[in-house]
mmCIF file of C-alpha atoms and ligand atoms in Angstrom:
data_model
loop_
_atom_site.group_PDB
_atom_site.id
_atom_site.type_symbol
_atom_site.label_atom_id
_atom_site.label_comp_id
_atom_site.label_asym_id
_atom_site.label_seq_id
_atom_site.Cartn_x
_atom_site.Cartn_y
_atom_site.Cartn_z
ATOM 1 C CA MET A 1 13.838 6.278 -29.501
ATOM 2 C CA SER A 2 12.755 8.871 -27.037
ATOM 3 C CA LEU A 3 9.316 10.437 -26.912
ATOM 4 C CA ALA A 4 8.379 14.089 -26.801
ATOM 5 C CA GLU A 5 6.449 15.120 -23.682
ATOM 6 C CA PHE A 6 3.063 15.192 -25.387
ATOM 7 C CA ALA A 7 3.563 11.869 -27.149
ATOM 8 C CA LEU A 8 4.425 10.450 -23.756
ATOM 9 C CA ILE A 9 1.327 11.864 -22.068
ATOM 10 C CA ASP A 10 -0.774 10.563 -24.950
ATOM 11 C CA ARG A 11 0.647 7.087 -24.464
ATOM 12 C CA ILE A 12 -0.628 7.167 -20.899
ATOM 13 C CA ARG A 13 -3.924 8.904 -21.703
ATOM 14 C CA THR A 14 -4.985 6.210 -24.179
ATOM 15 C CA ARG A 15 -4.739 3.642 -21.372
ATOM 16 C CA THR A 16 -7.136 5.348 -18.980
ATOM 17 C CA ARG A 17 -10.730 4.263 -18.549
ATOM 18 C CA THR A 18 -13.575 6.634 -17.877
ATOM 19 C CA ARG A 19 -16.052 6.995 -15.048
ATOM 20 C CA ALA A 20 -19.395 8.774 -15.117
ATOM 21 C CA ASP A 21 -18.205 11.092 -12.319
ATOM 22 C CA VAL A 22 -15.233 12.356 -14.359
ATOM 23 C CA VAL A 23 -16.689 15.403 -16.094
ATOM 24 C CA LEU A 24 -13.340 16.317 -17.661
ATOM 25 C CA GLY A 25 -10.230 14.116 -17.531
ATOM 26 C CA ILE A 26 -6.710 14.380 -18.952
ATOM 27 C CA GLY A 27 -6.133 17.157 -21.493
ATOM 28 C CA ASP A 28 -7.195 20.420 -19.900
ATOM 29 C CA ASP A 29 -5.405 22.529 -17.293
ATOM 30 C CA ALA A 30 -7.212 20.618 -14.549
ATOM 31 C CA ALA A 31 -9.777 17.852 -14.206
ATOM 32 C CA LEU A 32 -13.422 18.251 -13.218
ATOM 33 C CA LEU A 33 -14.914 15.669 -10.869
ATOM 34 C CA GLN A 34 -18.410 15.142 -9.542
ATOM 35 C CA PRO A 35 -18.211 13.659 -6.010
ATOM 36 C CA ARG A 36 -21.276 11.809 -4.690
ATOM 37 C CA ALA A 37 -23.688 13.752 -2.496
ATOM 38 C CA GLY A 38 -23.525 12.826 1.184
ATOM 39 C CA GLU A 39 -19.943 11.569 0.947
ATOM 40 C CA GLN A 40 -16.601 12.935 2.008
ATOM 41 C CA LEU A 41 -13.579 13.131 -0.252
ATOM 42 C CA VAL A 42 -10.543 11.151 0.980
ATOM 43 C CA VAL A 43 -7.224 12.397 -0.456
ATOM 44 C CA THR A 44 -3.718 10.960 -0.102
ATOM 45 C CA ALA A 45 -0.341 11.328 -1.839
ATOM 46 C CA ASP A 46 2.739 9.106 -1.863
ATOM 47 C CA THR A 47 5.988 9.300 -3.795
ATOM 48 C CA LEU A 48 8.331 6.466 -4.742
ATOM 49 C CA ASN A 49 11.958 7.355 -5.468
ATOM 50 C CA SER A 50 14.254 4.963 -7.292
ATOM 51 C CA GLY A 51 16.861 3.449 -4.980
ATOM 52 C CA VAL A 52 14.963 4.593 -1.885
ATOM 53 C CA HIS A 53 11.523 2.977 -2.174
ATOM 54 C CA PHE A 54 12.454 0.255 -4.625
ATOM 55 C CA PRO A 55 15.733 -1.235 -5.914
ATOM 56 C CA ALA A 56 16.828 0.721 -8.990
ATOM 57 C CA GLU A 57 16.734 -2.416 -11.169
ATOM 58 C CA THR A 58 13.051 -3.136 -10.356
ATOM 59 C CA ALA A 59 10.995 -4.017 -13.457
ATOM 60 C CA PRO A 60 8.926 -1.090 -14.795
ATOM 61 C CA TYR A 61 5.700 -3.149 -14.528
ATOM 62 C CA ASP A 62 6.305 -3.615 -10.819
ATOM 63 C CA ILE A 63 7.154 0.075 -10.342
ATOM 64 C CA GLY A 64 3.864 1.020 -12.013
ATOM 65 C CA TRP A 65 1.926 -1.425 -9.851
ATOM 66 C CA LYS A 66 3.573 -0.363 -6.598
ATOM 67 C CA THR A 67 3.260 3.366 -7.298
ATOM 68 C CA LEU A 68 -0.510 2.991 -7.280
ATOM 69 C CA ALA A 69 -0.659 0.196 -4.680
ATOM 70 C CA VAL A 70 0.878 2.259 -1.886
ATOM 71 C CA ASN A 71 -1.707 4.990 -2.480
ATOM 72 C CA LEU A 72 -4.639 2.567 -2.697
ATOM 73 C CA SER A 73 -3.419 1.155 0.603
ATOM 74 C CA ASP A 74 -3.786 4.581 2.227
ATOM 75 C CA LEU A 75 -7.338 4.859 0.884
ATOM 76 C CA ALA A 76 -8.034 1.331 2.159
ATOM 77 C CA SER A 77 -6.872 2.168 5.663
ATOM 78 C CA MET A 78 -9.376 5.035 5.731
ATOM 79 C CA GLY A 79 -12.202 2.741 4.613
ATOM 80 C CA ALA A 80 -12.586 4.660 1.353
ATOM 81 C CA GLN A 81 -13.773 3.540 -2.055
ATOM 82 C CA PRO A 82 -11.133 4.560 -4.634
ATOM 83 C CA ALA A 83 -12.268 6.846 -7.454
ATOM 84 C CA TRP A 84 -9.623 9.095 -9.053
ATOM 85 C CA CYS A 85 -5.882 9.659 -9.129
ATOM 86 C CA THR A 86 -3.210 11.882 -10.618
ATOM 87 C CA LEU A 87 0.304 10.788 -11.590
ATOM 88 C CA ALA A 88 3.415 12.980 -11.490
ATOM 89 C CA LEU A 89 6.323 11.377 -13.328
ATOM 90 C CA SER A 90 9.944 12.416 -13.146
ATOM 91 C CA LEU A 91 11.798 10.390 -15.781
ATOM 92 C CA PRO A 92 15.499 10.370 -16.749
ATOM 93 C CA ASP A 93 14.449 9.700 -20.348
ATOM 94 C CA ALA A 94 11.257 8.982 -22.281
ATOM 95 C CA ASP A 95 11.771 5.365 -23.309
ATOM 96 C CA PRO A 96 8.480 4.152 -24.876
ATOM 97 C CA ASP A 97 9.062 0.517 -23.847
ATOM 98 C CA TRP A 98 9.612 1.556 -20.253
ATOM 99 C CA ILE A 99 6.493 3.767 -20.295
ATOM 100 C CA ASP A 100 4.360 0.972 -21.752
ATOM 101 C CA ALA A 101 5.520 -1.596 -19.184
ATOM 102 C CA PHE A 102 5.034 0.925 -16.385
ATOM 103 C CA ALA A 103 1.520 1.640 -17.654
ATOM 104 C CA ASP A 104 0.773 -2.117 -17.864
ATOM 105 C CA GLY A 105 1.437 -2.471 -14.144
ATOM 106 C CA PHE A 106 -0.230 0.779 -13.140
ATOM 107 C CA PHE A 107 -3.441 0.198 -15.087
ATOM 108 C CA ALA A 108 -3.691 -3.512 -14.235
ATOM 109 C CA LEU A 109 -4.173 -2.459 -10.616
ATOM 110 C CA ALA A 110 -6.169 0.696 -11.416
ATOM 111 C CA ASP A 111 -8.720 -1.251 -13.456
ATOM 112 C CA GLN A 112 -9.107 -3.848 -10.684
ATOM 113 C CA HIS A 113 -10.226 -1.076 -8.339
ATOM 114 C CA ASP A 114 -12.084 1.163 -10.778
ATOM 115 C CA ILE A 115 -9.822 4.101 -10.040
ATOM 116 C CA VAL A 116 -9.195 6.319 -13.064
ATOM 117 C CA LEU A 117 -6.272 8.578 -13.909
ATOM 118 C CA ILE A 118 -7.537 12.133 -14.339
ATOM 119 C CA GLY A 119 -4.310 14.124 -14.779
ATOM 120 C CA GLY A 120 -0.726 14.539 -13.759
ATOM 121 C CA ASP A 121 2.593 16.052 -14.625
ATOM 122 C CA THR A 122 5.580 14.863 -16.634
ATOM 123 C CA THR A 123 9.104 16.164 -16.157
ATOM 124 C CA ARG A 124 12.686 15.109 -16.810
ATOM 125 C CA GLY A 125 14.773 14.186 -13.768
ATOM 126 C CA PRO A 126 15.839 11.282 -11.543
ATOM 127 C CA LEU A 127 13.243 8.460 -11.613
ATOM 128 C CA SER A 128 10.467 9.382 -9.190
ATOM 129 C CA LEU A 129 6.757 8.561 -9.264
ATOM 130 C CA SER A 130 4.173 10.461 -7.315
ATOM 131 C CA VAL A 131 0.466 9.672 -7.127
ATOM 132 C CA THR A 132 -2.349 11.583 -5.521
ATOM 133 C CA ALA A 133 -5.283 9.237 -4.977
ATOM 134 C CA MET A 134 -8.830 10.232 -4.127
ATOM 135 C CA GLY A 135 -11.710 8.192 -2.813
ATOM 136 C CA GLN A 136 -15.036 8.630 -1.073
ATOM 137 C CA VAL A 137 -16.664 7.554 2.191
ATOM 138 C CA PRO A 138 -20.166 8.215 3.489
ATOM 139 C CA THR A 139 -19.886 11.333 5.661
ATOM 140 C CA GLY A 140 -18.443 10.664 9.108
ATOM 141 C CA THR A 141 -17.603 6.986 8.565
ATOM 142 C CA ALA A 142 -13.884 7.079 7.673
ATOM 143 C CA LEU A 143 -11.527 4.863 9.712
ATOM 144 C CA ARG A 144 -9.077 7.120 11.510
ATOM 145 C CA ARG A 145 -5.896 6.724 13.533
ATOM 146 C CA ASP A 146 -7.344 8.631 16.475
ATOM 147 C CA ALA A 147 -10.277 6.328 17.260
ATOM 148 C CA ALA A 148 -8.725 3.387 19.131
ATOM 149 C CA GLN A 149 -10.380 2.654 22.499
ATOM 150 C CA VAL A 150 -9.029 1.015 25.644
ATOM 151 C CA GLY A 151 -10.100 -2.649 25.618
ATOM 152 C CA ASP A 152 -10.108 -2.930 21.799
ATOM 153 C CA ASP A 153 -8.567 -5.981 20.182
ATOM 154 C CA ILE A 154 -5.692 -5.243 17.791
ATOM 155 C CA TRP A 155 -5.964 -7.076 14.466
ATOM 156 C CA ILE A 156 -3.734 -7.511 11.438
ATOM 157 C CA SER A 157 -4.674 -8.754 7.964
ATOM 158 C CA GLY A 158 -2.659 -11.291 5.970
ATOM 159 C CA THR A 159 0.910 -12.009 7.037
ATOM 160 C CA LEU A 160 3.644 -9.657 8.224
ATOM 161 C CA GLY A 161 7.314 -9.315 7.351
ATOM 162 C CA ASP A 162 7.232 -10.806 3.858
ATOM 163 C CA ALA A 163 8.348 -7.654 2.050
ATOM 164 C CA ALA A 164 11.182 -7.136 4.540
ATOM 165 C CA GLY A 165 12.165 -10.779 4.083
ATOM 166 C CA GLY A 166 12.255 -10.262 0.318
ATOM 167 C CA LEU A 167 14.361 -7.137 0.755
ATOM 168 C CA ARG A 168 16.836 -9.038 2.947
ATOM 169 C CA ALA A 169 17.114 -11.820 0.391
ATOM 170 C CA TRP A 170 17.802 -9.192 -2.287
ATOM 171 C CA GLN A 171 20.374 -7.461 -0.075
ATOM 172 C CA ASP A 172 22.255 -10.687 0.660
ATOM 173 C CA GLY A 173 22.261 -11.593 -3.033
ATOM 174 C CA THR A 174 19.920 -14.608 -2.911
ATOM 175 C CA LEU A 175 17.038 -12.945 -4.782
ATOM 176 C CA ASP A 176 16.867 -11.089 -8.099
ATOM 177 C CA VAL A 177 13.959 -8.639 -7.780
ATOM 178 C CA ARG A 178 13.556 -8.394 -11.573
ATOM 179 C CA GLN A 179 12.434 -11.890 -12.414
ATOM 180 C CA PRO A 180 10.575 -14.907 -11.042
ATOM 181 C CA CYS A 181 12.684 -16.938 -8.628
ATOM 182 C CA ALA A 182 12.919 -20.734 -9.024
ATOM 183 C CA ASP A 183 12.738 -21.105 -5.238
ATOM 184 C CA LEU A 184 8.999 -20.815 -4.525
ATOM 185 C CA HIS A 185 9.365 -19.337 -1.049
ATOM 186 C CA ARG A 186 11.680 -16.595 -2.291
ATOM 187 C CA GLU A 187 9.291 -15.983 -5.176
ATOM 188 C CA VAL A 188 6.426 -15.395 -2.719
ATOM 189 C CA LEU A 189 8.542 -12.824 -0.869
ATOM 190 C CA ARG A 190 9.580 -11.182 -4.139
ATOM 191 C CA GLN A 191 5.936 -10.802 -5.171
ATOM 192 C CA ARG A 192 5.022 -9.346 -1.795
ATOM 193 C CA LEU A 193 7.813 -6.781 -2.131
ATOM 194 C CA ALA A 194 7.317 -5.909 -5.799
ATOM 195 C CA ARG A 195 3.523 -6.127 -6.146
ATOM 196 C CA PRO A 196 1.841 -5.512 -2.811
ATOM 197 C CA THR A 197 -1.928 -6.051 -2.602
ATOM 198 C CA PRO A 198 -3.760 -3.038 -1.195
ATOM 199 C CA ARG A 199 -6.515 -4.275 1.154
ATOM 200 C CA VAL A 200 -9.246 -2.133 -0.369
ATOM 201 C CA ALA A 201 -12.184 -4.524 0.109
ATOM 202 C CA LEU A 202 -11.153 -5.128 3.706
ATOM 203 C CA GLY A 203 -10.914 -1.419 4.473
ATOM 204 C CA ARG A 204 -14.376 -0.759 3.102
ATOM 205 C CA ALA A 205 -15.847 -3.707 5.006
ATOM 206 C CA LEU A 206 -14.295 -2.494 8.264
ATOM 207 C CA VAL A 207 -16.379 0.691 8.220
ATOM 208 C CA GLY A 208 -18.815 0.218 11.096
ATOM 209 C CA LEU A 209 -16.834 -2.743 12.515
ATOM 210 C CA ALA A 210 -13.437 -1.262 13.372
ATOM 211 C CA HIS A 211 -12.573 1.764 15.477
ATOM 212 C CA ALA A 212 -9.110 2.794 14.230
ATOM 213 C CA ALA A 213 -7.042 1.602 11.282
ATOM 214 C CA VAL A 214 -3.635 2.168 9.695
ATOM 215 C CA ASP A 215 -1.822 0.471 6.835
ATOM 216 C CA VAL A 216 1.549 -1.080 7.617
ATOM 217 C CA SER A 217 3.987 0.771 5.373
ATOM 218 C CA ASP A 218 6.794 1.613 7.815
ATOM 219 C CA GLY A 219 6.555 -1.449 10.084
ATOM 220 C CA LEU A 220 3.970 -2.664 12.606
ATOM 221 C CA LEU A 221 5.587 -1.104 15.693
ATOM 222 C CA ALA A 222 5.944 2.276 14.000
ATOM 223 C CA ASP A 223 2.504 2.361 12.402
ATOM 224 C CA LEU A 224 0.625 1.019 15.424
ATOM 225 C CA GLY A 225 2.629 3.577 17.428
ATOM 226 C CA HIS A 226 1.000 6.312 15.313
ATOM 227 C CA VAL A 227 -2.461 4.939 16.172
ATOM 228 C CA CYS A 228 -1.598 4.928 19.877
ATOM 229 C CA ALA A 229 -0.180 8.445 19.813
ATOM 230 C CA ARG A 230 -3.164 9.858 17.935
ATOM 231 C CA SER A 231 -5.680 7.993 20.108
ATOM 232 C CA GLY A 232 -3.983 8.713 23.454
ATOM 233 C CA VAL A 233 -3.729 5.013 24.344
ATOM 234 C CA GLY A 234 -1.131 2.242 24.573
ATOM 235 C CA ALA A 235 -0.865 -1.161 22.914
ATOM 236 C CA GLN A 236 0.160 -4.549 24.270
ATOM 237 C CA LEU A 237 1.245 -6.932 21.506
ATOM 238 C CA ASP A 238 2.017 -10.638 21.659
ATOM 239 C CA ALA A 239 4.993 -11.434 19.409
ATOM 240 C CA ALA A 240 4.024 -15.130 19.344
ATOM 241 C CA ALA A 241 0.659 -14.246 17.777
ATOM 242 C CA LEU A 242 2.137 -12.427 14.739
ATOM 243 C CA PRO A 243 1.054 -14.175 11.522
ATOM 244 C CA LEU A 244 4.176 -15.255 9.610
ATOM 245 C CA SER A 245 4.000 -16.843 6.177
ATOM 246 C CA ASP A 246 5.543 -20.225 5.403
ATOM 247 C CA ALA A 247 7.666 -18.426 2.839
ATOM 248 C CA LEU A 248 9.139 -16.047 5.430
ATOM 249 C CA ARG A 249 9.795 -18.895 7.889
ATOM 250 C CA HIS A 250 11.649 -20.837 5.222
ATOM 251 C CA VAL A 251 13.800 -17.980 3.934
ATOM 252 C CA VAL A 252 14.567 -16.107 7.162
ATOM 253 C CA ALA A 253 15.720 -17.554 10.523
ATOM 254 C CA ASP A 254 13.107 -17.600 13.314
ATOM 255 C CA ASP A 255 14.176 -14.566 15.345
ATOM 256 C CA ASP A 256 14.833 -12.548 12.213
ATOM 257 C CA ALA A 257 11.390 -13.421 10.852
ATOM 258 C CA ARG A 258 9.775 -11.901 13.932
ATOM 259 C CA GLN A 259 11.949 -8.794 13.549
ATOM 260 C CA CYS A 260 10.796 -8.514 9.917
ATOM 261 C CA ALA A 261 7.187 -8.779 11.115
ATOM 262 C CA LEU A 262 7.579 -6.159 13.855
ATOM 263 C CA ARG A 263 9.895 -3.663 12.200
ATOM 264 C CA GLY A 264 9.892 -4.386 8.465
ATOM 265 C CA GLY A 265 7.922 -2.067 6.208
ATOM 266 C CA ASP A 266 6.197 -2.373 2.847
ATOM 267 C CA ASP A 267 3.688 -5.129 3.690
ATOM 268 C CA TYR A 268 0.619 -2.882 3.183
ATOM 269 C CA GLU A 269 -1.529 -5.012 5.461
ATOM 270 C CA LEU A 270 -4.174 -3.256 7.556
ATOM 271 C CA CYS A 271 -3.724 -3.029 11.314
ATOM 272 C CA PHE A 272 -6.984 -2.092 13.013
ATOM 273 C CA THR A 273 -8.663 -2.040 16.402
ATOM 274 C CA ALA A 274 -12.179 -3.239 17.184
ATOM 275 C CA ALA A 275 -14.316 -3.996 20.219
ATOM 276 C CA PRO A 276 -14.185 -7.664 21.388
ATOM 277 C CA ALA A 277 -17.923 -7.836 20.558
ATOM 278 C CA GLN A 278 -16.922 -7.799 16.852
ATOM 279 C CA ARG A 279 -14.833 -10.990 16.945
ATOM 280 C CA ASP A 280 -17.457 -13.195 15.289
ATOM 281 C CA ALA A 281 -18.230 -10.605 12.617
ATOM 282 C CA LEU A 282 -14.523 -10.243 11.838
ATOM 283 C CA ALA A 283 -14.036 -14.017 11.660
ATOM 284 C CA ALA A 284 -16.910 -14.162 9.151
ATOM 285 C CA LEU A 285 -15.388 -11.275 7.184
ATOM 286 C CA ALA A 286 -12.054 -13.116 6.951
ATOM 287 C CA VAL A 287 -13.849 -16.087 5.409
ATOM 288 C CA ARG A 288 -15.805 -13.911 2.983
ATOM 289 C CA LEU A 289 -12.669 -12.075 1.795
ATOM 290 C CA HIS A 290 -10.407 -15.167 1.807
ATOM 291 C CA LEU A 291 -8.010 -13.095 3.884
ATOM 292 C CA PRO A 292 -6.717 -14.152 7.312
ATOM 293 C CA LEU A 293 -7.446 -11.695 10.123
ATOM 294 C CA THR A 294 -5.399 -12.305 13.256
ATOM 295 C CA ARG A 295 -5.747 -10.895 16.749
ATOM 296 C CA ILE A 296 -2.289 -9.791 17.900
ATOM 297 C CA GLY A 297 -2.898 -7.709 21.021
ATOM 298 C CA THR A 298 -4.983 -5.292 23.044
ATOM 299 C CA ILE A 299 -5.349 -1.543 23.368
ATOM 300 C CA ILE A 300 -4.553 -0.496 26.954
ATOM 301 C CA ALA A 301 -4.514 2.712 28.974
ATOM 302 C CA GLY A 302 -1.148 4.480 28.782
ATOM 303 C CA GLN A 303 1.118 5.171 25.850
ATOM 304 C CA GLY A 304 3.457 3.428 23.425
ATOM 305 C CA VAL A 305 3.580 -0.087 22.017
ATOM 306 C CA ALA A 306 4.819 -2.909 24.225
ATOM 307 C CA CYS A 307 5.411 -6.346 22.779
ATOM 308 C CA ALA A 308 5.673 -9.494 24.900
ATOM 309 C CA GLY A 309 8.540 -11.505 23.465
ATOM 310 C CA ASP A 310 10.340 -8.443 22.088
ATOM 311 C CA ASP A 311 12.059 -5.293 23.369
ATOM 312 C CA PRO A 312 9.608 -2.416 23.470
ATOM 313 C CA GLY A 313 10.419 0.159 20.857
ATOM 314 C CA THR A 314 9.136 2.093 17.939
ATOM 315 C CA GLY A 315 11.342 0.946 15.084
ATOM 316 C CA GLY A 316 10.360 1.250 11.453
ATOM 317 C CA TYR A 317 11.689 3.028 8.466
ATOM 318 C CA GLN A 318 12.198 6.770 8.750
ATOM 319 C CA HIS A 319 13.624 8.900 5.993
ATOM 320 C CA PHE A 320 15.105 11.576 8.255
ATOM 321 C CA ARG A 321 16.356 10.293 11.574
HETATM 322 P P1 ADP B 401 -0.074 22.277 -17.858
HETATM 323 O O1 ADP B 401 1.140 22.782 -18.561
HETATM 324 O O2 ADP B 401 -1.300 23.103 -18.057
HETATM 325 O O3 ADP B 401 0.162 21.922 -16.419
HETATM 326 P P2 ADP B 401 0.571 19.778 -19.085
HETATM 327 O O4 ADP B 401 1.034 20.144 -20.444
HETATM 328 O O5 ADP B 401 1.580 19.501 -18.022
HETATM 329 O O6 ADP B 401 -0.450 20.875 -18.579
HETATM 330 O O7 ADP B 401 -0.379 18.505 -19.169
HETATM 331 C C1 ADP B 401 -1.359 18.407 -20.165
HETATM 332 C C2 ADP B 401 -2.439 17.470 -19.697
HETATM 333 O O8 ADP B 401 -1.887 16.165 -19.531
HETATM 334 C C3 ADP B 401 -3.048 17.848 -18.346
HETATM 335 O O9 ADP B 401 -4.412 17.522 -18.382
HETATM 336 C C4 ADP B 401 -2.322 16.975 -17.370
HETATM 337 O O10 ADP B 401 -3.123 16.700 -16.233
HETATM 338 C C5 ADP B 401 -2.062 15.718 -18.195
HETATM 339 N N1 ADP B 401 -0.840 14.992 -17.784
HETATM 340 C C6 ADP B 401 0.434 15.414 -17.805
HETATM 341 N N2 ADP B 401 1.287 14.464 -17.368
HETATM 342 C C7 ADP B 401 0.507 13.406 -17.047
HETATM 343 C C8 ADP B 401 0.764 12.112 -16.526
HETATM 344 N N3 ADP B 401 2.022 11.690 -16.209
HETATM 345 N N4 ADP B 401 -0.274 11.290 -16.304
HETATM 346 C C9 ADP B 401 -1.534 11.700 -16.576
HETATM 347 N N5 ADP B 401 -1.853 12.877 -17.079
HETATM 348 C C10 ADP B 401 -0.845 13.749 -17.314
HETATM 349 MG MG1 MG B 402 -2.027 24.737 -17.579
#
């Protein structure tokens, strides 16, 4: 069975929650929102294309989750509180089971973060999912890429390279991305690739503590490189300090694991810079959030990212080289 466009939209609409600041949600030509006084609107958009941003056989639940997760991660890196989003779907066909599973993943994450779907667009075409996410920050407090200062510590949340490790395992045929893997280490990597956790609470808590922040979507060297370029500074990293998970160490050989951590994308951890005076506050924050925060380097005068224990470079995934 295939659904007509409006039946399809209705299937999604019935899943959305409401918020007091949504004056008018799905159903009109546009939505009406009531942002909070004294706050700035934070807006981001990200598209996932089948076969480019996820393996074509990825489960629809995971596609729904990841479509929103990558956008929440961008809000997190700005220090924003998520509020609203739109969803543009390009679907090869309107399979109700696929739509329902997609919505299960999408709304599981949306409800966790109290972000509501307020509109979108539905078309027929190659599988592609595009979200525009909106959040709010008190005026002037957003975490930006251009605010790193010489002498800052460079920090990373969680562990790095897991998603790239999962992708490698999939590419060499030792991991099926669609279903739980009996090998627990591979399963950890699969989860990190398929259902990344956007660090929303961390991003909000970093407002007032951190100077600059970026989420690691294209790889640490590439994304930290953006911070350096925008801030007019350089970075000195210590490859030995990179936090690697047990799972990654077990599945991927040592040198490769470090390459995954430096150049692999899709981890959606936050990389941020902060004055050394904030070390105790950040250690306390890590405990409160049950999320490791690791110091991996220093912001220096100059330009570019250098990494002791690795060739300097600015790798990372680029769509158009
Ligand atoms: P229009 O033709 O005026 O652009 P549509 O017929 O495309 O409107 O959409 C009708 C309503 O359904 C609009 O409110 C739109 O925002 C919403 N909508 C369409 N597709 C989606 C979707 N994939 N997710 C959420 N809302 C959607
Ligand atoms: Mg219209």
